[in-house]
XYZ file of N, CA and C in Angstrom:
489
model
N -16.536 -34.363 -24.971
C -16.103 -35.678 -25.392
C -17.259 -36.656 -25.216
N -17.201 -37.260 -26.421
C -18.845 -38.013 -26.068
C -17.930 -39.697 -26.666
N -18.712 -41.051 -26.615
C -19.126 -42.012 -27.071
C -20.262 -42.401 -27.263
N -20.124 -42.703 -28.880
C -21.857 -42.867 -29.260
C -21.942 -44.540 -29.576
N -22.600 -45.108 -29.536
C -22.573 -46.704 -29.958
C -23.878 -47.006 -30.816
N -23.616 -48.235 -31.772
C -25.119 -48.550 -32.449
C -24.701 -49.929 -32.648
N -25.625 -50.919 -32.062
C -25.410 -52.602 -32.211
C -26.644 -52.495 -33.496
N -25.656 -53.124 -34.699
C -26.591 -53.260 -35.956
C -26.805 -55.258 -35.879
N -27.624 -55.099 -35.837
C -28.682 -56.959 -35.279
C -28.911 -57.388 -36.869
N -28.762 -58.329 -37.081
C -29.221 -58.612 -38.681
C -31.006 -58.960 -38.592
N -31.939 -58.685 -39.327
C -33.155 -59.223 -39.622
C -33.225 -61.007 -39.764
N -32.108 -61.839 -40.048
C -32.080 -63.019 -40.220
C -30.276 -63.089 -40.319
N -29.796 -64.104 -39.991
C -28.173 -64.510 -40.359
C -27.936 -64.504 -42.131
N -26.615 -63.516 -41.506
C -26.652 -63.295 -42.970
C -27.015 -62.049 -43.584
N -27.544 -61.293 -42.951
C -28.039 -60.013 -43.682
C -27.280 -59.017 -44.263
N -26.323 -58.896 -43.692
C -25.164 -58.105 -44.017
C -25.025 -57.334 -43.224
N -25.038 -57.243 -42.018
C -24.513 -56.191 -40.867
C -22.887 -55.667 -41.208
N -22.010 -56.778 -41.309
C -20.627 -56.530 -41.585
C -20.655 -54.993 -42.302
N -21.069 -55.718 -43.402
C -21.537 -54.667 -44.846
C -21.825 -53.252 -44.569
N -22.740 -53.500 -43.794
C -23.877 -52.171 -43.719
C -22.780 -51.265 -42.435
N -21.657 -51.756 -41.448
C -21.467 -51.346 -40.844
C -20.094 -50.576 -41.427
N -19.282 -51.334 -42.310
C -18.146 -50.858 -42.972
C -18.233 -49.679 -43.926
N -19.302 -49.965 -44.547
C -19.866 -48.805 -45.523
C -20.030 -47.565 -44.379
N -20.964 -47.678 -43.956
C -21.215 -46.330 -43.017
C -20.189 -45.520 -42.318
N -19.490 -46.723 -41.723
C -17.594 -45.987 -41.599
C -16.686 -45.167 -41.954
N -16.892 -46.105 -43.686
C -16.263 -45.460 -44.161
C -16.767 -44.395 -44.997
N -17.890 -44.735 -45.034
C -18.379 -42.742 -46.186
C -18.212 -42.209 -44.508
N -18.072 -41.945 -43.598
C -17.843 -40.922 -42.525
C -16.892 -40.642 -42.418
N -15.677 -41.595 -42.879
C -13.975 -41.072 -43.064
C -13.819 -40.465 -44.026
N -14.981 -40.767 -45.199
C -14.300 -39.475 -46.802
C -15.062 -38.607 -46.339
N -16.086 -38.409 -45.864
C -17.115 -36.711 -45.690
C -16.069 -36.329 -44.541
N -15.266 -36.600 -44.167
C -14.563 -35.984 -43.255
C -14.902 -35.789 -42.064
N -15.990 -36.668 -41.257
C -16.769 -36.340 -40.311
C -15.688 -37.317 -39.315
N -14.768 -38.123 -39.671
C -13.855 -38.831 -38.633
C -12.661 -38.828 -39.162
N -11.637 -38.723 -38.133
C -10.525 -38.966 -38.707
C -9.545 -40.642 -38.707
N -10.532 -40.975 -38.303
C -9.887 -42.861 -38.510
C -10.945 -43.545 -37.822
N -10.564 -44.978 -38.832
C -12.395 -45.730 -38.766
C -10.977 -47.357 -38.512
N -12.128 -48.248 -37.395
C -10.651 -49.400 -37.582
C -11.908 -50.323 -37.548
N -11.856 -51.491 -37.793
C -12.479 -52.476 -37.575
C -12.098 -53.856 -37.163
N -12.587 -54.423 -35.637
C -12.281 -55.339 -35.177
C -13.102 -56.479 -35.322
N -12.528 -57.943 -36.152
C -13.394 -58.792 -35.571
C -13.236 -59.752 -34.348
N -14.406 -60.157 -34.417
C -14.103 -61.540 -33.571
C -12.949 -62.100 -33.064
N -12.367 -62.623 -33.806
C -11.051 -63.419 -34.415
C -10.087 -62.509 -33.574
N -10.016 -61.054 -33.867
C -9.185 -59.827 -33.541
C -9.332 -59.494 -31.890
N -10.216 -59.586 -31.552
C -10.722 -59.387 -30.198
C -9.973 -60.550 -29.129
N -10.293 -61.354 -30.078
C -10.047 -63.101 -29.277
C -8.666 -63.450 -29.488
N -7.971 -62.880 -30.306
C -6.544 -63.197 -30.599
C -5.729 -63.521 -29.355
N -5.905 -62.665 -28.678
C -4.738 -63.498 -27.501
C -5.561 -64.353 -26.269
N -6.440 -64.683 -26.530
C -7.389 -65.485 -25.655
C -8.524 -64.740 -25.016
N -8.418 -63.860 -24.686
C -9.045 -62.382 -23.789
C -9.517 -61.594 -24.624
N -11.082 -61.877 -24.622
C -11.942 -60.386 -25.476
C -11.878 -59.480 -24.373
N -11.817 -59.516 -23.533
C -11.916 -58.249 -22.298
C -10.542 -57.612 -22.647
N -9.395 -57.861 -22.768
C -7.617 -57.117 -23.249
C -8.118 -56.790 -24.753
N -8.717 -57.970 -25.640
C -8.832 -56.835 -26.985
C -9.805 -56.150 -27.200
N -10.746 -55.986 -26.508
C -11.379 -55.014 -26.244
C -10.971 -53.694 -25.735
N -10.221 -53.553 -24.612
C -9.580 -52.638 -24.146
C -8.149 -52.219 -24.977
N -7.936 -53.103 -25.811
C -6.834 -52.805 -26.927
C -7.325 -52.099 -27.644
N -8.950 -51.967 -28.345
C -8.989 -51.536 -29.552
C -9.797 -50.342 -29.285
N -9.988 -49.979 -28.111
C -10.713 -49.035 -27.537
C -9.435 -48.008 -27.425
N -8.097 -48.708 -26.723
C -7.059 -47.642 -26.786
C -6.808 -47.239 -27.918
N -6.630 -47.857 -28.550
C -6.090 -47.565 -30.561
C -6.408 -46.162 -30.820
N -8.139 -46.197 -30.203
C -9.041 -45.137 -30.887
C -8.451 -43.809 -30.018
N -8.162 -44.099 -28.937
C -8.025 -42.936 -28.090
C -6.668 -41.869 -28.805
N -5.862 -42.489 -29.667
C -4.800 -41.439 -30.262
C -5.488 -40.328 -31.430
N -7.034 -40.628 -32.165
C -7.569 -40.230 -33.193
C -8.677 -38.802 -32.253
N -8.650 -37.791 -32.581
C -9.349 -36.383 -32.061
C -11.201 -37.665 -32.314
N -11.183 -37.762 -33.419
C -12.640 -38.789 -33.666
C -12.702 -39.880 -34.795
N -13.283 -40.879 -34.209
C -12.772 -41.979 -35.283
C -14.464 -43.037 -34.759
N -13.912 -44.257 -36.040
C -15.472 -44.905 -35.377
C -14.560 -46.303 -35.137
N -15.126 -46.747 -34.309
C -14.468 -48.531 -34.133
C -16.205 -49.187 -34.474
N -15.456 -50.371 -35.337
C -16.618 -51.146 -35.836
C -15.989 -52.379 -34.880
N -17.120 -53.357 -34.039
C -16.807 -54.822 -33.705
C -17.540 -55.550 -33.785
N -17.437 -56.185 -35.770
C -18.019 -57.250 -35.642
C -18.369 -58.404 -35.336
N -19.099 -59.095 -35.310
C -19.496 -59.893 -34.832
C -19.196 -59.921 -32.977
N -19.634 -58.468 -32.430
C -19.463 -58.921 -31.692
C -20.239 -59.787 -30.301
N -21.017 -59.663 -30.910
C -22.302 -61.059 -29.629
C -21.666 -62.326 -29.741
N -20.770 -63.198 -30.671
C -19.953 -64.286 -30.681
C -18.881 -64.710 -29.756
N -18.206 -63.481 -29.767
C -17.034 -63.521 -28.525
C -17.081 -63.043 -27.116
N -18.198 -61.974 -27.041
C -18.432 -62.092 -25.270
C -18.653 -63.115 -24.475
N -18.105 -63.064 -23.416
C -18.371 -63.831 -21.977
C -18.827 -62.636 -21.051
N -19.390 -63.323 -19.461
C -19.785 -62.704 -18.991
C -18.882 -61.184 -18.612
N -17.575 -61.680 -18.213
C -16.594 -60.618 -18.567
C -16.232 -59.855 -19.533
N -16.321 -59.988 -20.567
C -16.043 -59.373 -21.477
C -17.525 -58.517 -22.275
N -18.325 -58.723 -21.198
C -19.543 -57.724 -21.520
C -19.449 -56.873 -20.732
N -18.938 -57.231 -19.324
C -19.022 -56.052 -18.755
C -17.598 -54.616 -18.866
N -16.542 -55.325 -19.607
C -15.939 -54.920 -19.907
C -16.367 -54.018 -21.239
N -16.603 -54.432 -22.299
C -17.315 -53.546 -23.134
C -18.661 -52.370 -22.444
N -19.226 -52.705 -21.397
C -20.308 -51.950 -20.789
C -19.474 -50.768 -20.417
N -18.336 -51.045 -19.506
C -17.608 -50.234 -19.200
C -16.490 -49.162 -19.968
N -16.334 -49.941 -21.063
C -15.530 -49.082 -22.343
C -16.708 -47.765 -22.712
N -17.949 -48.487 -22.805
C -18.686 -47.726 -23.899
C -19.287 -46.345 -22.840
N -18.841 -46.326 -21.871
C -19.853 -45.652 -20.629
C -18.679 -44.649 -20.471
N -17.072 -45.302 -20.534
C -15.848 -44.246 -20.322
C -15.926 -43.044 -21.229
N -16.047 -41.731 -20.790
C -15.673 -40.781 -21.922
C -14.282 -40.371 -22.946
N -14.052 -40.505 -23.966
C -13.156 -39.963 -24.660
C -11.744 -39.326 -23.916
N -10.794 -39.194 -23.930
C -10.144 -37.717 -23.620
C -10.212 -36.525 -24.302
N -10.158 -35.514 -23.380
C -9.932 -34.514 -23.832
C -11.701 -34.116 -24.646
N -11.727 -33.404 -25.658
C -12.689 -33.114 -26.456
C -13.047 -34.232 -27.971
N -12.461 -35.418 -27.908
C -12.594 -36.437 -28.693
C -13.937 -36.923 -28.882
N -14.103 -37.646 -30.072
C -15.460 -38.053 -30.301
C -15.398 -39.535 -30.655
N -16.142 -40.648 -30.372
C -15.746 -42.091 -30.541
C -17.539 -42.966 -31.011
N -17.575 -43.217 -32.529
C -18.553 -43.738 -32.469
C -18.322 -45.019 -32.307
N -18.900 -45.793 -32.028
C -18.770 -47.382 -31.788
C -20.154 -48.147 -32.745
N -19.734 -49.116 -33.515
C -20.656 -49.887 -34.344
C -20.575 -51.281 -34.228
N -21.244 -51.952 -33.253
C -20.962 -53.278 -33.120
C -21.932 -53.979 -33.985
N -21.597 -55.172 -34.642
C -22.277 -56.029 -35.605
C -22.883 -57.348 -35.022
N -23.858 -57.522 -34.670
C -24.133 -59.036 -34.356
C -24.685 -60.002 -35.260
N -23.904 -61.144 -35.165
C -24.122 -62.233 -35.960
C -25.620 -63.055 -35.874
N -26.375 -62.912 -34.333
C -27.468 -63.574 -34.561
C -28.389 -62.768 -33.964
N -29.371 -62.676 -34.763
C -30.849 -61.982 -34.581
C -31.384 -61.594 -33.207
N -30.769 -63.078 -32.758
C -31.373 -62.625 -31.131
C -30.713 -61.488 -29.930
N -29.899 -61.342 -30.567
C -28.977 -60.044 -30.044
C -29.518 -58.665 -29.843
N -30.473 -58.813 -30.407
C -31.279 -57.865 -30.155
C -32.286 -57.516 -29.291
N -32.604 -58.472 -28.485
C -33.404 -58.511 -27.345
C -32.245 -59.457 -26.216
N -30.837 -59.637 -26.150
C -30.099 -59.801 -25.271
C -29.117 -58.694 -24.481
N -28.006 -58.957 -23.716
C -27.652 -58.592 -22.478
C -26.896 -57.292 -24.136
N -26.167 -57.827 -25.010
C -25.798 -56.228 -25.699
C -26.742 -55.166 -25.985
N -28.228 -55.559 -25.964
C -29.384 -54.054 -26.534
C -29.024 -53.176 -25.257
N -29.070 -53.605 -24.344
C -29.021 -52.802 -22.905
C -27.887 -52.234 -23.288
N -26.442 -52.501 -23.327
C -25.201 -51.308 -23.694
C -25.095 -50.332 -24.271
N -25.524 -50.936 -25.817
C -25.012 -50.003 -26.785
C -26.525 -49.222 -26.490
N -25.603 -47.647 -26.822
C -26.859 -46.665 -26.865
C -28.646 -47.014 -28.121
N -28.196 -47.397 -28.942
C -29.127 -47.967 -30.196
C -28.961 -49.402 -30.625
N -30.093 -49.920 -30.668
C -30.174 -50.984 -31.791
C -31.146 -50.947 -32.987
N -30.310 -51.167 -33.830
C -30.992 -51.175 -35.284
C -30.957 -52.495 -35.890
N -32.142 -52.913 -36.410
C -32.206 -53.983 -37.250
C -32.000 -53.507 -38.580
N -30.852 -54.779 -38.870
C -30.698 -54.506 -40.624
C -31.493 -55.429 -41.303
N -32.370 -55.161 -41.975
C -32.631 -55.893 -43.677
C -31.510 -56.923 -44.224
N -32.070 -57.398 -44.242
C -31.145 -58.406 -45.490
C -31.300 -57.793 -46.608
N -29.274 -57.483 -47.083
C -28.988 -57.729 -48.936
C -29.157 -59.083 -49.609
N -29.475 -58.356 -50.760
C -29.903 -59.699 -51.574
C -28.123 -59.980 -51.686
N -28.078 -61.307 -52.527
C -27.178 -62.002 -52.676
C -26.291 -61.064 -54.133
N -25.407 -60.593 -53.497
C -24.157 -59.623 -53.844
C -23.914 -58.593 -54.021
N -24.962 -57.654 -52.802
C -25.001 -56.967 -52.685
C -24.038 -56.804 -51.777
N -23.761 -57.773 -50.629
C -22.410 -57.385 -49.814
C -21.059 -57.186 -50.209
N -20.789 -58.017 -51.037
C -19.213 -58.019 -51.337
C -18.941 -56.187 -52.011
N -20.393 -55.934 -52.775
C -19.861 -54.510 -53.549
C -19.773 -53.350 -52.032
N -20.653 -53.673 -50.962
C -20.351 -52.603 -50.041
C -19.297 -52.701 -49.111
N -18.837 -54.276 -49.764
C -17.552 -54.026 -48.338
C -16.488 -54.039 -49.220
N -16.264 -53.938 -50.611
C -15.395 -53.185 -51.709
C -15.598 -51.614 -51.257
N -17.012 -51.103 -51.645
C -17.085 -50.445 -51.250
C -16.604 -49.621 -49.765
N -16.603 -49.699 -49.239
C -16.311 -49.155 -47.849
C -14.249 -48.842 -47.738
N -13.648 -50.083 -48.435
C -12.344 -49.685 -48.499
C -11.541 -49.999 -47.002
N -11.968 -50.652 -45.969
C -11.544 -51.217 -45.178
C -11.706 -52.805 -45.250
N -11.944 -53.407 -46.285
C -11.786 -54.479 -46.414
C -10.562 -54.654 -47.900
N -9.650 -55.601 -47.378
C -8.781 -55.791 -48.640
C -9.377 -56.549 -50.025
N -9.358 -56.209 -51.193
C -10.284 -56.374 -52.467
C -10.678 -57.596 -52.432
N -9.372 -58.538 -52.298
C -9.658 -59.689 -52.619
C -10.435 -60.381 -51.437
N -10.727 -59.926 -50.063
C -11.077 -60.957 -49.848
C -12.507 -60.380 -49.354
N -13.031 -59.594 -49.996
C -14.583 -59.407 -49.921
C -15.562 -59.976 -50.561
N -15.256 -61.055 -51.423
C -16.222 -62.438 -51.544
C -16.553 -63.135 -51.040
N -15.062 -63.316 -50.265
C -14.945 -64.494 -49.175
C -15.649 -64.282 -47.920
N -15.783 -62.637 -47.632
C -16.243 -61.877 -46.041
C -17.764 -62.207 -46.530
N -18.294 -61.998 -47.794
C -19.518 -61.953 -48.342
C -20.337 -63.467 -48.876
N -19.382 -64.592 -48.441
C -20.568 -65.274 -48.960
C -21.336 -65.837 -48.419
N -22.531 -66.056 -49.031
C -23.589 -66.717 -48.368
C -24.621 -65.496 -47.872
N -24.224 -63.994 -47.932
C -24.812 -63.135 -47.573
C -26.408 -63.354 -48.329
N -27.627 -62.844 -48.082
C -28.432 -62.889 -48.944
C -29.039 -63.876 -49.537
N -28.146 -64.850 -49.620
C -28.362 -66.478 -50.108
C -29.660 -67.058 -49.281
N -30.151 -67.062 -48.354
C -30.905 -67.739 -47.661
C -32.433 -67.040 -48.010
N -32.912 -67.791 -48.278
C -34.567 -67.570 -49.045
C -35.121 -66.602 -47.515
N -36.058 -65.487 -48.101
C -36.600 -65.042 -46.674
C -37.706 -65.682 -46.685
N -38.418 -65.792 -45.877
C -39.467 -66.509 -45.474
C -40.857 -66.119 -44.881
């Protein structure tokens, strides 16, 4: 039973981490390499006041699936000091049984990548920026986002001149 983790850092705000993280999800749920992919944001985490409870909520979710991936985006927005160490501690717990759990956290700002999340998650990867609409087709794409509102998850992606 393993947990694997990868904090995807955007190259600039905006790059499309969301994107890049939903896609990857989900082509791993059609190749059949997982059997359930969920994705938490922000918003989802924070819902009942406590990212440390939805954190540990969405970590249980996963535990009914033999292997599945949990995506949490944006998540460098909603930690507190508690609720990092609470995620430190999710990501360090093993699976039950012979289960497999990838974890894909998304951060919203660049600097996340040289903060207190690079130390957790096993990898950090910097994403590239998509050009401007290239996100909405990968988070159509990916199929964990509902149709209509992957314009709305997508705008502004790409939009910002690189420099």
């Amino acid at each position: 039973s393993t947990t694997r983790s990868v904090l995807l850092v955007p190259e600039r705000r905006g790059a499309g981490s969301t994107a890049h993280a939903a896609f990857a999800s989900r082509q791993a749920a059609r190749n059949g390499a997982v059997d359930a992919v969920a994705l938490e944001t922000a918003y989802d985490l924070l819902r009942d006041g406590d990212a440390s409870a939805g954190l540990a909520a969405a970590f249980d979710a996963q535990a009914e699936h033999k292997s599945s991936v949990l995506v949490l985006d944006d998540v460098d927005t909603c930690l507190d000091a508690k609720a990092t160490a609470t995620l430190r501690a999710l990501l360090r717990r093993p699976p039950a049984n012979d289960d497999t759990l990838g974890v894909i956290g998304t951060a919203a700002d660049p600097a996340a990548a040289c903060g207190p999340l690079a130390e957790i998650f096993d990898e950090v990867l910097v994403v590239p920026a998509l050009r401007e609409g290239e996100a909405a087709t990968a988070l159509a794409a990916s199929g964990l986002v509902e149709p209509g509102a992957c314009a709305a998850l997508a705008e502004g992606v790409g939009a910002v001149p690189v420099k």
